mmCIF file of C-alpha atoms in Angstrom:
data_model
loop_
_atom_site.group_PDB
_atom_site.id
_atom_site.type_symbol
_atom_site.label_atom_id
_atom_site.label_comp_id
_atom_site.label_asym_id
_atom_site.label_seq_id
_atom_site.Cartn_x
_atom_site.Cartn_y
_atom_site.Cartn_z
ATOM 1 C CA UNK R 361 -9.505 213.628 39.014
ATOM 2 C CA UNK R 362 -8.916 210.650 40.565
ATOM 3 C CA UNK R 363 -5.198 210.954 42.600
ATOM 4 C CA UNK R 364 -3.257 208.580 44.264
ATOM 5 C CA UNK R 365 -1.237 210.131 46.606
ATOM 6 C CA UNK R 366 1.835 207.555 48.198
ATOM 7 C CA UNK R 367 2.631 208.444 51.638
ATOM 8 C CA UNK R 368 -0.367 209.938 52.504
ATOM 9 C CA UNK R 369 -0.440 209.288 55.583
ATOM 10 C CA UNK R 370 1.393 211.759 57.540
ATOM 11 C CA UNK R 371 2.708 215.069 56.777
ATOM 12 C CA UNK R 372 2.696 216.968 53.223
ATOM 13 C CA UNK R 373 1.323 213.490 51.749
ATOM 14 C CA UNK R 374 -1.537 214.386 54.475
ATOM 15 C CA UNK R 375 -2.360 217.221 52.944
ATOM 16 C CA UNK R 376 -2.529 216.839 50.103
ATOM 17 C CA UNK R 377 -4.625 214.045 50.752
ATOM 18 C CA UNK R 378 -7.080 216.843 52.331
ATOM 19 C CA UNK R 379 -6.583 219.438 49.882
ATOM 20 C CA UNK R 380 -7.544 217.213 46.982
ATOM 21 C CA UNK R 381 -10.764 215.808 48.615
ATOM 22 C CA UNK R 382 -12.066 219.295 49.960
ATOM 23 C CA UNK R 383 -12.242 219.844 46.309
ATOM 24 C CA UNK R 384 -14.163 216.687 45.486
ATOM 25 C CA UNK R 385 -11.209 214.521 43.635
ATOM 26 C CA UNK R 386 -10.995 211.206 44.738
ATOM 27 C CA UNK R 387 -8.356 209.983 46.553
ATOM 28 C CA UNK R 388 -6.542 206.744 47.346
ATOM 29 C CA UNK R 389 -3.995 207.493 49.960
ATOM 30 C CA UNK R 390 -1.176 205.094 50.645
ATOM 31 C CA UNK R 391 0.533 204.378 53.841
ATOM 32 C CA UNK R 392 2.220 201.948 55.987
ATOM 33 C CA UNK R 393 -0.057 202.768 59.389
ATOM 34 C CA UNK R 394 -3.032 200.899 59.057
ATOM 35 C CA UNK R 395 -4.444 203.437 61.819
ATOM 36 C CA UNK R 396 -3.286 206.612 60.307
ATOM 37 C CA UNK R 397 -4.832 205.771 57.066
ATOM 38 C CA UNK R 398 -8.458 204.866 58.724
ATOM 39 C CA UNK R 399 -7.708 208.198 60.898
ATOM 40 C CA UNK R 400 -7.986 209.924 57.443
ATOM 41 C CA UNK R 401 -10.673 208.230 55.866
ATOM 42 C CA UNK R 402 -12.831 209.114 59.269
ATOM 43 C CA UNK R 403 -12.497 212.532 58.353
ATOM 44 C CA UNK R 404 -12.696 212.351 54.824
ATOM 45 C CA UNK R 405 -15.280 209.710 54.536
ATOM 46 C CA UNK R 406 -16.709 208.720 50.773
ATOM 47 C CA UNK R 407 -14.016 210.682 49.126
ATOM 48 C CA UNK R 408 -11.168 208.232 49.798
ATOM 49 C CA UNK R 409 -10.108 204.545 49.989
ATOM 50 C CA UNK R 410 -7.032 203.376 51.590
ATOM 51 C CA UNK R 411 -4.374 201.270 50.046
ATOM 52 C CA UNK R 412 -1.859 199.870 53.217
ATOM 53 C CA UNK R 413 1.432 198.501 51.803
ATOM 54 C CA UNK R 414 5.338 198.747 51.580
ATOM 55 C CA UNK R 415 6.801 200.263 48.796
ATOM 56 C CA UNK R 416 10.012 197.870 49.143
ATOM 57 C CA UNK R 417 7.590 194.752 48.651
ATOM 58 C CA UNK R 418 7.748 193.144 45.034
ATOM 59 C CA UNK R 419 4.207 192.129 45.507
ATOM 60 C CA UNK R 420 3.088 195.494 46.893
ATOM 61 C CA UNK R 421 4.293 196.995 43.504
ATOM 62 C CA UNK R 422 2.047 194.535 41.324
ATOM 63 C CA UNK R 423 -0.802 194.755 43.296
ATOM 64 C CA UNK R 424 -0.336 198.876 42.999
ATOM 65 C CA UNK R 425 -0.105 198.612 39.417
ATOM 66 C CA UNK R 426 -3.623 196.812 38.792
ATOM 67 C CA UNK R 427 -4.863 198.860 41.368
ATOM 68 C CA UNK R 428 -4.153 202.136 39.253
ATOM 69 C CA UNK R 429 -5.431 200.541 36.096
ATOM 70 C CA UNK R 430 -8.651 199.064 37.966
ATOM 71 C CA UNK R 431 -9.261 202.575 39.488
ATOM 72 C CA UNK R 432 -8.837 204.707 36.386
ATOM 73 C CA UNK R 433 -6.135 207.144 38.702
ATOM 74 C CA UNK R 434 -5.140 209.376 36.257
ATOM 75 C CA UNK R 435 -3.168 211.481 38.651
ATOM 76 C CA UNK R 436 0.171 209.739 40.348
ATOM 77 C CA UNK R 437 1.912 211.909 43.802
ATOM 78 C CA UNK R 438 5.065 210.357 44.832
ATOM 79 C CA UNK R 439 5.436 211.417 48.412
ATOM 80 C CA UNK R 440 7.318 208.653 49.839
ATOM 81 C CA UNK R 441 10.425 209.496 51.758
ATOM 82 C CA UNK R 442 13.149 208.361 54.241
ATOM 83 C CA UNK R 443 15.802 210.270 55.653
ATOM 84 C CA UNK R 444 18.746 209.502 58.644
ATOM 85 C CA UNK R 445 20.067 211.601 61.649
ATOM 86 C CA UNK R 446 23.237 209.419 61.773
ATOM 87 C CA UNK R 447 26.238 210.515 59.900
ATOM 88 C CA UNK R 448 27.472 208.840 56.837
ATOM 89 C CA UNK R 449 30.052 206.953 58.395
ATOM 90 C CA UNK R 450 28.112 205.635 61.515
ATOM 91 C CA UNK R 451 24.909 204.547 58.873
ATOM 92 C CA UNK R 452 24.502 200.957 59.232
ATOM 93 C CA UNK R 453 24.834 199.317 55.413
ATOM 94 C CA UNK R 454 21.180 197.992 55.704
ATOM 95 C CA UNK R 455 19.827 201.711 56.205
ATOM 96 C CA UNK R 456 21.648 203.094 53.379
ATOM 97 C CA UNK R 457 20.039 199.991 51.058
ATOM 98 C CA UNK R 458 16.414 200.626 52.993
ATOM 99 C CA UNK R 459 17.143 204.573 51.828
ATOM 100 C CA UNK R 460 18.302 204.130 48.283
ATOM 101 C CA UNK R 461 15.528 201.166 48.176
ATOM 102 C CA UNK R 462 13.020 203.852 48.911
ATOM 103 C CA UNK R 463 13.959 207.188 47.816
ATOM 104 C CA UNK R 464 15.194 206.119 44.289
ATOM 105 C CA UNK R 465 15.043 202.491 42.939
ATOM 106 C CA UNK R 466 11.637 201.438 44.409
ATOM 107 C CA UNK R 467 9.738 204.606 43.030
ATOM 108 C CA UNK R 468 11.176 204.299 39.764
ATOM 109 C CA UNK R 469 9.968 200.664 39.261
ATOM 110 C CA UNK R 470 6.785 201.570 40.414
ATOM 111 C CA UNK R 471 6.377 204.588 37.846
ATOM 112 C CA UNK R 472 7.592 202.712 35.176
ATOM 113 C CA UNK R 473 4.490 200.965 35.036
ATOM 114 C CA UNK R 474 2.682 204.297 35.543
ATOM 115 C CA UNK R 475 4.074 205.462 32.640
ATOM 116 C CA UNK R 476 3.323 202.450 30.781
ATOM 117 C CA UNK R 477 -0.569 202.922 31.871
ATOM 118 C CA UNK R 478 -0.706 206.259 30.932
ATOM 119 C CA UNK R 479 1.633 205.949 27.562
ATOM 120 C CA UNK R 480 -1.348 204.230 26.412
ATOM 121 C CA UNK R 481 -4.053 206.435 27.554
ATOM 122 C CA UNK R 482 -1.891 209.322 26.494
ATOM 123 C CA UNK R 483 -3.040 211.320 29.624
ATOM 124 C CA UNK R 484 -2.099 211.771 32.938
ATOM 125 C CA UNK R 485 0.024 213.111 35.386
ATOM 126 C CA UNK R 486 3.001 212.012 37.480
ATOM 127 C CA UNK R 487 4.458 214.223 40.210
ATOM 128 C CA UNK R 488 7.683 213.056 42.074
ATOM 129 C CA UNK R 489 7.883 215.489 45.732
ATOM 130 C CA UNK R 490 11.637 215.845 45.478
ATOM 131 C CA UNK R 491 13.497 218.157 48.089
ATOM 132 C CA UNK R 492 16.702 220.681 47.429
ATOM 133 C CA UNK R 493 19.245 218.033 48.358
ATOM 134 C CA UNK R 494 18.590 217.204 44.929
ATOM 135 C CA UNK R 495 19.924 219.926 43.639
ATOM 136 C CA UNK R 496 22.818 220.876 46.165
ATOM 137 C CA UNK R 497 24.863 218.464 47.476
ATOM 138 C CA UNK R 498 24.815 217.790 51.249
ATOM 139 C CA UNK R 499 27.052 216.408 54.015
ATOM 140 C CA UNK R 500 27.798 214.067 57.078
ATOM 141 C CA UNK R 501 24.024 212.640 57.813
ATOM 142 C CA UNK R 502 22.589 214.000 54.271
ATOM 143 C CA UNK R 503 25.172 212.541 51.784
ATOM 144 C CA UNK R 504 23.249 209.674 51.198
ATOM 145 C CA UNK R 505 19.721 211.267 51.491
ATOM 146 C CA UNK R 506 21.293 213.736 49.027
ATOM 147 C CA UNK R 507 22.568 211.007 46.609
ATOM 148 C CA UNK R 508 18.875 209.589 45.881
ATOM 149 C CA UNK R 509 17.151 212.711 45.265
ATOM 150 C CA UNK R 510 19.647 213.706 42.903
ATOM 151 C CA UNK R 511 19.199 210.158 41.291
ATOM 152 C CA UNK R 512 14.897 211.229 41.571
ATOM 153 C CA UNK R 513 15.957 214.556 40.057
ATOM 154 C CA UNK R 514 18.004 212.766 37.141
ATOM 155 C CA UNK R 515 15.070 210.353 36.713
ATOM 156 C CA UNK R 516 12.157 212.545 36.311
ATOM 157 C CA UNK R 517 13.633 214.597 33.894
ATOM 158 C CA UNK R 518 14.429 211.852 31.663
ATOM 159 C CA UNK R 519 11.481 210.906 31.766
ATOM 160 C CA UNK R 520 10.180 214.380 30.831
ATOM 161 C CA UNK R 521 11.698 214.061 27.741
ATOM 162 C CA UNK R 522 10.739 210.831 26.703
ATOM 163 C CA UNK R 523 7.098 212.116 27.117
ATOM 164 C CA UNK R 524 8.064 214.595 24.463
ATOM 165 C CA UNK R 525 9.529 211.803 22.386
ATOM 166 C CA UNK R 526 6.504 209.903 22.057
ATOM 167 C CA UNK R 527 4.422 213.469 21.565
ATOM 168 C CA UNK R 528 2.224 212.495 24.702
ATOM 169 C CA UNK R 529 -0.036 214.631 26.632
ATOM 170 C CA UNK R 530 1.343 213.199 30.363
ATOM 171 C CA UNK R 531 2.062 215.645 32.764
ATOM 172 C CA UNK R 532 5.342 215.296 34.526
ATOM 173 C CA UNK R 533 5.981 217.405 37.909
ATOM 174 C CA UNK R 534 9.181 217.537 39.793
ATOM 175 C CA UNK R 535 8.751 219.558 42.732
ATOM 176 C CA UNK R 536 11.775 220.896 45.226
ATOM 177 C CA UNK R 537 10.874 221.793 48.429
ATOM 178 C CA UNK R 538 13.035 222.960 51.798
ATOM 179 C CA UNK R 539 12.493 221.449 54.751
ATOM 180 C CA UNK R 540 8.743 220.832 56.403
ATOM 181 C CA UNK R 541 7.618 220.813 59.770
ATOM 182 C CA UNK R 542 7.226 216.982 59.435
ATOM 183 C CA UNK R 543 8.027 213.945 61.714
ATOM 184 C CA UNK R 544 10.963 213.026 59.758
ATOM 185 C CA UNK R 545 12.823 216.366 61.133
ATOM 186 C CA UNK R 546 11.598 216.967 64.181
ATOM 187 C CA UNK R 547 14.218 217.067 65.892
ATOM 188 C CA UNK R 548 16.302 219.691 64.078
ATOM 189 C CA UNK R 549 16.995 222.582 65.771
ATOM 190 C CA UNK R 550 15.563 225.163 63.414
ATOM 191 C CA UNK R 551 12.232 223.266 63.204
ATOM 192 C CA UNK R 552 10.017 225.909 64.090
ATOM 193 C CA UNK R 553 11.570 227.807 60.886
ATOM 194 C CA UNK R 554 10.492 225.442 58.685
ATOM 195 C CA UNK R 555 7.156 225.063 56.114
ATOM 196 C CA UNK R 556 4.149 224.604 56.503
ATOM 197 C CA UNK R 557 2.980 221.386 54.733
ATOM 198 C CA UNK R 558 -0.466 222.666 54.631
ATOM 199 C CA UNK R 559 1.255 225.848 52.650
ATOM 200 C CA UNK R 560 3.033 223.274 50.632
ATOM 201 C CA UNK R 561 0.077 221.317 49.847
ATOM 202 C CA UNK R 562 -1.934 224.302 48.365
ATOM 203 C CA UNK R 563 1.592 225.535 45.801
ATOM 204 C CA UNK R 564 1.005 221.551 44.743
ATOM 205 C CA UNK R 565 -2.717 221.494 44.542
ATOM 206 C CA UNK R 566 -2.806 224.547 42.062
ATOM 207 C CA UNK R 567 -0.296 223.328 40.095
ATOM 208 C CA UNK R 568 -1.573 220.093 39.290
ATOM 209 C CA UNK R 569 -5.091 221.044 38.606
ATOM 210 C CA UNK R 570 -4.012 224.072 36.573
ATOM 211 C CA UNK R 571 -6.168 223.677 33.121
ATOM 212 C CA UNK R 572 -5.473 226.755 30.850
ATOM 213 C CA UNK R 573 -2.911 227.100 28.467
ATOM 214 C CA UNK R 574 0.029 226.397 30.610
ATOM 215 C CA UNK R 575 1.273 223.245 31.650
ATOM 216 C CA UNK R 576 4.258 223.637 35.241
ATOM 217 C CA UNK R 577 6.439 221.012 34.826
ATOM 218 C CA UNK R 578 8.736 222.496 37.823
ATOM 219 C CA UNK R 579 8.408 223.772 41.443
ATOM 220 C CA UNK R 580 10.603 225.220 44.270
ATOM 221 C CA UNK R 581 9.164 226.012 47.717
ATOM 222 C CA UNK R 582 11.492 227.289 49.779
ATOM 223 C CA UNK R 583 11.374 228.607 53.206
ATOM 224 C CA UNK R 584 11.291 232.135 54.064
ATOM 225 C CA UNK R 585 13.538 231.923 57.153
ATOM 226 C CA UNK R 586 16.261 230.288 57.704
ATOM 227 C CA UNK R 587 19.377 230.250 60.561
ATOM 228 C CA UNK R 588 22.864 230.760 59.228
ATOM 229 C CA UNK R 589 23.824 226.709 59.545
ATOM 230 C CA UNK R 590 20.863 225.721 57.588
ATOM 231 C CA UNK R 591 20.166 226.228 54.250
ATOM 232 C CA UNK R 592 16.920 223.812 52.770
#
């Protein structure tokens, strides 16, 4: 399988990264951090290329799409991700555009081309890392956050049934996971509650490789602990 896994640079996008290559798939991680991504390529050496870029360049998006086709990446991982400590009301207006830029509109027009690709392959697989604020509404900092994953959530099932319209074989995955013990939430005071991406990144791996007579077109990962404020 050939994967290419966006924001694979840090956290569960990291792992994955890893968990795919230890099992000899080739990978093409994305990231922003030029060092980060050589970091990983270090370690995993002739089992993965790099492909620097921003998602919220126009350009980045065409180059991406040849890129898939040239590469014959029959496996798409959407782990891409912002997210905002401020609360709604103190959220400058160019944050919330960078957010809803890319956690909902930017990943969208980049799998639309995906789809196009593998529409006429009629094979492969797409999987958008989604998070429960997609499925239960948030407030003060997460309103926002919470607004484009529901948007993601909205999306990707669509799009699951228009790859039963046109009686294809692509795989679509939405996964919904709780909070990781990632960068982007550090500094939340219930970090050391939270997953595991490494845990996370093994759920993922099985699912997507799964070749029998079952095809999981959904996921939840939640945490096992949680304090009384918190609840993803």
């Amino acid at each position: 399988m050939n994967v290419l896994i966006m924001g694979g640079s840090g956290g569960l996008g990291k792992e994955l990264s890893y968990m795919f290559a230890k099992n000899d798939h080739q990978v093409f991680i994305h990231g922003r951090n030029q060092n980060l991504l050589n970091h990983i390529k270090i370690k995993l050496i002739d089992k993965c290329q790099i492909i620097d870029g921003d998602i919220k360049d126009n350009n980045f998006i065409d180059r991406l799409e040849k890129y898939i086709s040239d590469n014959n990446i029959n496996c798409f991982i959407n782990s891409v991700g912002m997210y905002s400590l401020e609360d709604f009301i103190d959220t400058d207006d160019k944050d919330i555009e960078e957010m809803v830029l890319v956690n909902f509109l930017k990943p969208i027009l980049l799998q639309k081309r995906i789809y196009s690709i593998y529409l006429n392959l009629n094979f492969g697989t797409i999987v958008n890392i989604n998070s429960f604020a997609g499925k239960k509404a948030n407030f003060g900092n997460e309103i926002v956050y919470s607004a484009t994953k529901f948007g993601m959530r909205g999306f990707t099932e669509s799009l699951k049934l228009d790859v039963i319209k046109n009686k294809s074989k692509i795989n679509i995955i939405d996964v919904y996971i709780g909070a990781m013990k990632t960068s982007m939430l550090e500094n939340r005071i219930d970090y050391d509650l939270f997953i595991d991406p490494k845990d996370a990144a093994k759920v993922i791996y099985n699912s997507v490789v799964e070749d029998n007579s079952l095809r999981i077109n959904n996921i939840e990962i939640r945490r096992s602990k949680y304090k009384w404020r918190y609840w993803l």
